[in-house]
XYZ file of N, CA and C in Angstrom:
303
model
N 0.849 -1.197 0.000
C 0.000 0.000 0.000
C 0.882 1.244 0.000
N 0.910 1.970 -1.085
C 1.699 3.195 -1.192
C 3.046 3.005 -0.510
N 3.373 3.986 0.339
C 4.606 3.889 1.117
C 4.267 3.475 2.544
N 3.212 2.730 2.695
C 2.801 2.279 4.014
C 1.399 2.751 4.346
N 0.876 2.207 5.430
C -0.448 2.566 5.918
C -0.336 3.730 6.887
N -1.461 4.410 7.114
C -1.527 5.404 8.188
C -1.986 4.679 9.451
N -1.764 5.317 10.607
C -2.230 4.730 11.869
C -3.729 4.489 11.801
N -4.469 5.496 11.349
C -5.924 5.359 11.272
C -6.335 4.193 10.378
N -5.645 4.007 9.246
C -5.984 2.898 8.333
C -5.791 1.540 8.992
N -4.818 1.419 9.875
C -4.614 0.138 10.546
C -5.825 -0.235 11.386
N -6.520 0.767 11.916
C -7.750 0.509 12.662
C -8.918 0.248 11.715
N -9.073 1.083 10.675
C -10.245 0.940 9.811
C -10.153 -0.308 8.925
N -8.943 -0.767 8.629
C -8.765 -1.935 7.756
C -8.263 -3.154 8.509
N -8.358 -3.119 9.851
C -7.736 -4.166 10.664
C -8.205 -5.574 10.320
N -9.494 -5.737 10.027
C -9.996 -7.090 9.765
C -9.377 -7.691 8.508
N -9.235 -6.877 7.458
C -8.643 -7.399 6.220
C -7.124 -7.510 6.325
N -6.518 -6.804 7.280
C -5.059 -6.848 7.445
C -4.598 -7.883 8.463
N -5.524 -8.454 9.233
C -5.154 -9.398 10.287
C -4.250 -10.505 9.756
N -3.084 -10.671 10.400
C -2.149 -11.714 10.002
C -1.214 -11.314 8.882
N -1.397 -10.115 8.325
C -0.570 -9.676 7.194
C 0.576 -8.788 7.675
N 1.645 -8.793 6.905
C 2.771 -7.902 7.165
C 2.435 -6.516 6.611
N 2.679 -5.494 7.409
C 2.371 -4.126 6.993
C 3.588 -3.235 7.214
N 3.525 -2.042 6.600
C 4.547 -1.020 6.802
C 3.846 0.274 7.169
N 4.457 1.019 8.105
C 3.912 2.302 8.521
C 5.073 3.237 8.836
N 4.910 4.506 8.480
C 5.891 5.534 8.826
C 5.248 6.420 9.878
N 5.880 6.529 11.053
C 5.265 7.274 12.151
C 6.321 7.670 13.174
N 5.873 8.496 14.126
C 6.759 8.959 15.192
C 6.560 8.128 16.455
N 7.669 7.804 17.106
C 7.633 7.097 18.389
C 7.229 8.104 19.468
N 6.123 7.830 20.173
C 5.648 8.747 21.206
C 5.792 8.177 22.618
N 6.026 6.870 22.726
C 6.224 6.248 24.032
C 6.893 4.904 23.820
N 7.818 4.557 24.728
C 8.460 3.243 24.684
C 8.437 2.660 26.087
N 7.874 1.470 26.220
C 7.899 0.744 27.489
C 8.755 -0.500 27.266
N 9.912 -0.545 27.928
C 10.889 -1.599 27.677
C 10.627 -2.849 28.505
N 10.821 -3.981 27.872
C 10.877 -5.287 28.523
C 9.694 -5.575 29.445
N 8.494 -5.408 28.926
C 7.284 -5.814 29.643
C 6.815 -7.102 28.978
N 6.672 -8.155 29.756
C 6.330 -9.474 29.213
C 7.295 -9.861 28.087
N 8.586 -9.622 28.314
C 9.666 -10.014 27.400
C 9.615 -9.330 26.046
N 8.987 -8.151 25.993
C 8.978 -7.403 24.733
C 8.916 -5.915 25.028
N 9.283 -5.121 24.030
C 9.176 -3.669 24.122
C 7.870 -3.259 23.456
N 7.207 -2.285 24.060
C 5.914 -1.791 23.575
C 6.135 -0.375 23.078
N 6.085 -0.194 21.763
C 6.407 1.087 21.145
C 5.126 1.705 20.592
N 4.771 2.895 21.102
C 3.573 3.600 20.649
C 3.956 4.501 19.478
N 3.196 4.404 18.389
C 3.460 5.167 17.175
C 2.271 6.048 16.823
N 2.564 7.268 16.384
C 1.519 8.182 15.909
C 2.013 8.886 14.652
N 1.071 9.201 13.761
C 1.430 9.925 12.529
C 0.498 11.099 12.243
N -0.314 11.476 13.206
C -1.219 12.611 13.016
C -2.573 12.238 12.469
N -2.776 10.956 12.107
C -4.087 10.529 11.613
C -4.885 9.928 12.759
N -6.170 9.795 12.528
C -7.054 9.179 13.518
C -7.510 10.172 14.564
N -8.365 9.692 15.453
C -8.851 10.495 16.577
C -8.706 9.634 17.826
N -9.261 10.077 18.933
C -9.113 9.317 20.180
C -9.477 7.854 19.959
N -8.565 6.967 20.303
C -8.808 5.537 20.125
C -8.255 4.979 18.833
N -8.017 5.851 17.839
C -7.479 5.354 16.563
C -6.270 6.183 16.107
N -5.650 6.924 17.029
C -4.524 7.772 16.632
C -3.193 7.282 17.181
N -3.193 6.126 17.849
C -1.982 5.591 18.462
C -1.993 4.078 18.257
N -0.916 3.558 17.661
C -0.817 2.110 17.451
C 0.405 1.609 18.205
N 0.296 0.444 18.792
C 1.420 -0.144 19.510
C 2.067 -1.194 18.621
N 3.409 -1.148 18.596
C 4.199 -2.176 17.925
C 5.047 -2.858 18.987
N 4.997 -4.190 19.037
C 5.829 -4.909 19.994
C 7.065 -5.435 19.294
N 8.163 -5.443 20.042
C 9.451 -5.828 19.494
C 10.320 -6.329 20.638
N 11.392 -7.029 20.316
C 12.340 -7.457 21.329
C 13.617 -6.647 21.151
N 14.100 -6.073 22.243
C 15.353 -5.300 22.213
C 15.363 -4.193 21.168
N 14.301 -3.396 21.131
C 14.265 -2.276 20.188
C 15.241 -1.193 20.644
N 15.685 -0.376 19.709
C 16.615 0.710 20.041
C 15.991 2.075 19.790
N 14.691 2.104 19.461
C 14.040 3.388 19.169
C 13.823 4.182 20.448
N 13.743 5.506 20.276
C 13.519 6.408 21.397
C 12.351 7.334 21.073
N 11.738 7.896 22.094
C 10.659 8.858 21.908
C 11.175 10.004 21.044
N 10.379 10.364 20.034
C 10.749 11.430 19.111
C 11.298 10.917 17.795
N 11.765 9.671 17.760
C 12.282 9.100 16.510
C 11.164 8.988 15.484
N 11.489 9.264 14.235
C 10.575 9.016 13.119
C 11.078 7.721 12.466
N 10.210 6.729 12.386
C 10.645 5.413 11.943
C 9.704 4.795 10.911
N 10.276 3.927 10.095
C 9.490 3.008 9.284
C 9.406 1.725 10.086
N 8.193 1.243 10.280
C 7.966 0.033 11.060
C 7.358 -1.017 10.145
N 7.929 -2.213 10.172
C 7.374 -3.348 9.441
C 7.078 -4.433 10.466
N 5.868 -4.954 10.425
C 5.477 -5.992 11.368
C 4.181 -6.644 10.928
N 3.679 -7.542 11.755
C 2.466 -8.298 11.438
C 1.300 -7.779 12.269
N 0.192 -7.497 11.582
C -1.019 -7.026 12.263
C -1.718 -8.195 12.955
N -2.099 -7.967 14.198
C -2.920 -8.929 14.931
C -4.107 -8.177 15.505
N -5.298 -8.732 15.354
C -6.497 -8.095 15.894
C -6.970 -8.850 17.133
N -7.702 -8.122 17.978
C -8.267 -8.689 19.209
C -7.222 -9.448 20.019
N -6.061 -8.816 20.190
C -4.959 -9.435 20.927
C -5.196 -9.285 22.422
N -5.089 -10.390 23.155
C -5.239 -10.374 24.607
C -4.009 -11.045 25.208
N -3.159 -10.229 25.833
C -1.918 -10.722 26.417
C -2.084 -11.059 27.891
N -3.314 -10.932 28.407
C -3.539 -11.128 29.837
C -3.144 -9.874 30.607
N -3.340 -9.894 31.904
C -2.972 -8.768 32.784
C -3.606 -7.449 32.347
N -4.712 -7.490 31.617
C -5.385 -6.265 31.178
C -4.837 -5.676 29.891
N -3.857 -6.334 29.286
C -3.300 -5.860 28.013
C -4.119 -6.426 26.861
N -5.136 -5.659 26.441
C -6.008 -6.085 25.340
C -6.012 -5.000 24.277
N -5.901 -5.401 23.029
C -5.827 -4.437 21.927
C -6.693 -4.902 20.771
N -7.460 -3.947 20.195
C -8.268 -4.301 19.028
C -7.360 -4.537 17.826
N -6.223 -3.831 17.786
C -5.238 -4.040 16.722
C -3.866 -3.670 17.266
N -2.858 -4.468 16.891
C -1.490 -4.260 17.357
C -0.542 -4.763 16.265
N 0.666 -4.211 16.244
C 1.702 -4.683 15.315
C 2.669 -5.548 16.119
N 2.870 -6.791 15.690
C 3.760 -7.688 16.409
C 5.022 -7.959 15.608
N 6.083 -8.395 16.329
C 7.376 -8.733 15.724
C 7.863 -7.589 14.845
N 7.750 -6.362 15.380
C 8.081 -5.175 14.602
C 9.585 -4.996 14.441
N 9.948 -4.493 13.272
C 11.317 -4.082 12.978
C 11.245 -2.603 12.638
N 12.155 -1.826 13.223
C 12.142 -0.380 13.054
C 13.364 0.083 12.264
N 13.136 0.989 11.320
C 14.225 1.637 10.596
C 14.042 3.140 10.758
N 15.098 3.792 11.241
C 15.010 5.226 11.500
C 14.924 6.013 10.188
N 14.002 6.979 10.132
C 13.901 7.875 8.981
C 14.715 9.132 9.275
N 14.623 9.607 10.530
C 15.459 10.742 10.938
C 15.640 10.774 12.431
């Protein structure tokens, strides 16, 4: 899809994207390291509204920092329930990040 999906599109097209590899260009707005053996990276690109403007990408040993602009490639999973209250209608798993700037 073009040069990647927007954050909002990952929510609106989540059912057709479930299980597929996707690409997104966005800014890292939060990083939570090593929770349940993975890093939880919040990405935003200015699209969407409350509830659809922030997507989480999980990764192991990521090196991204808040403020980084990155290309993220990973697999979309819908209705993900990791237990402990971590439930997501859509999430990017096994993400790989490439810095844009």
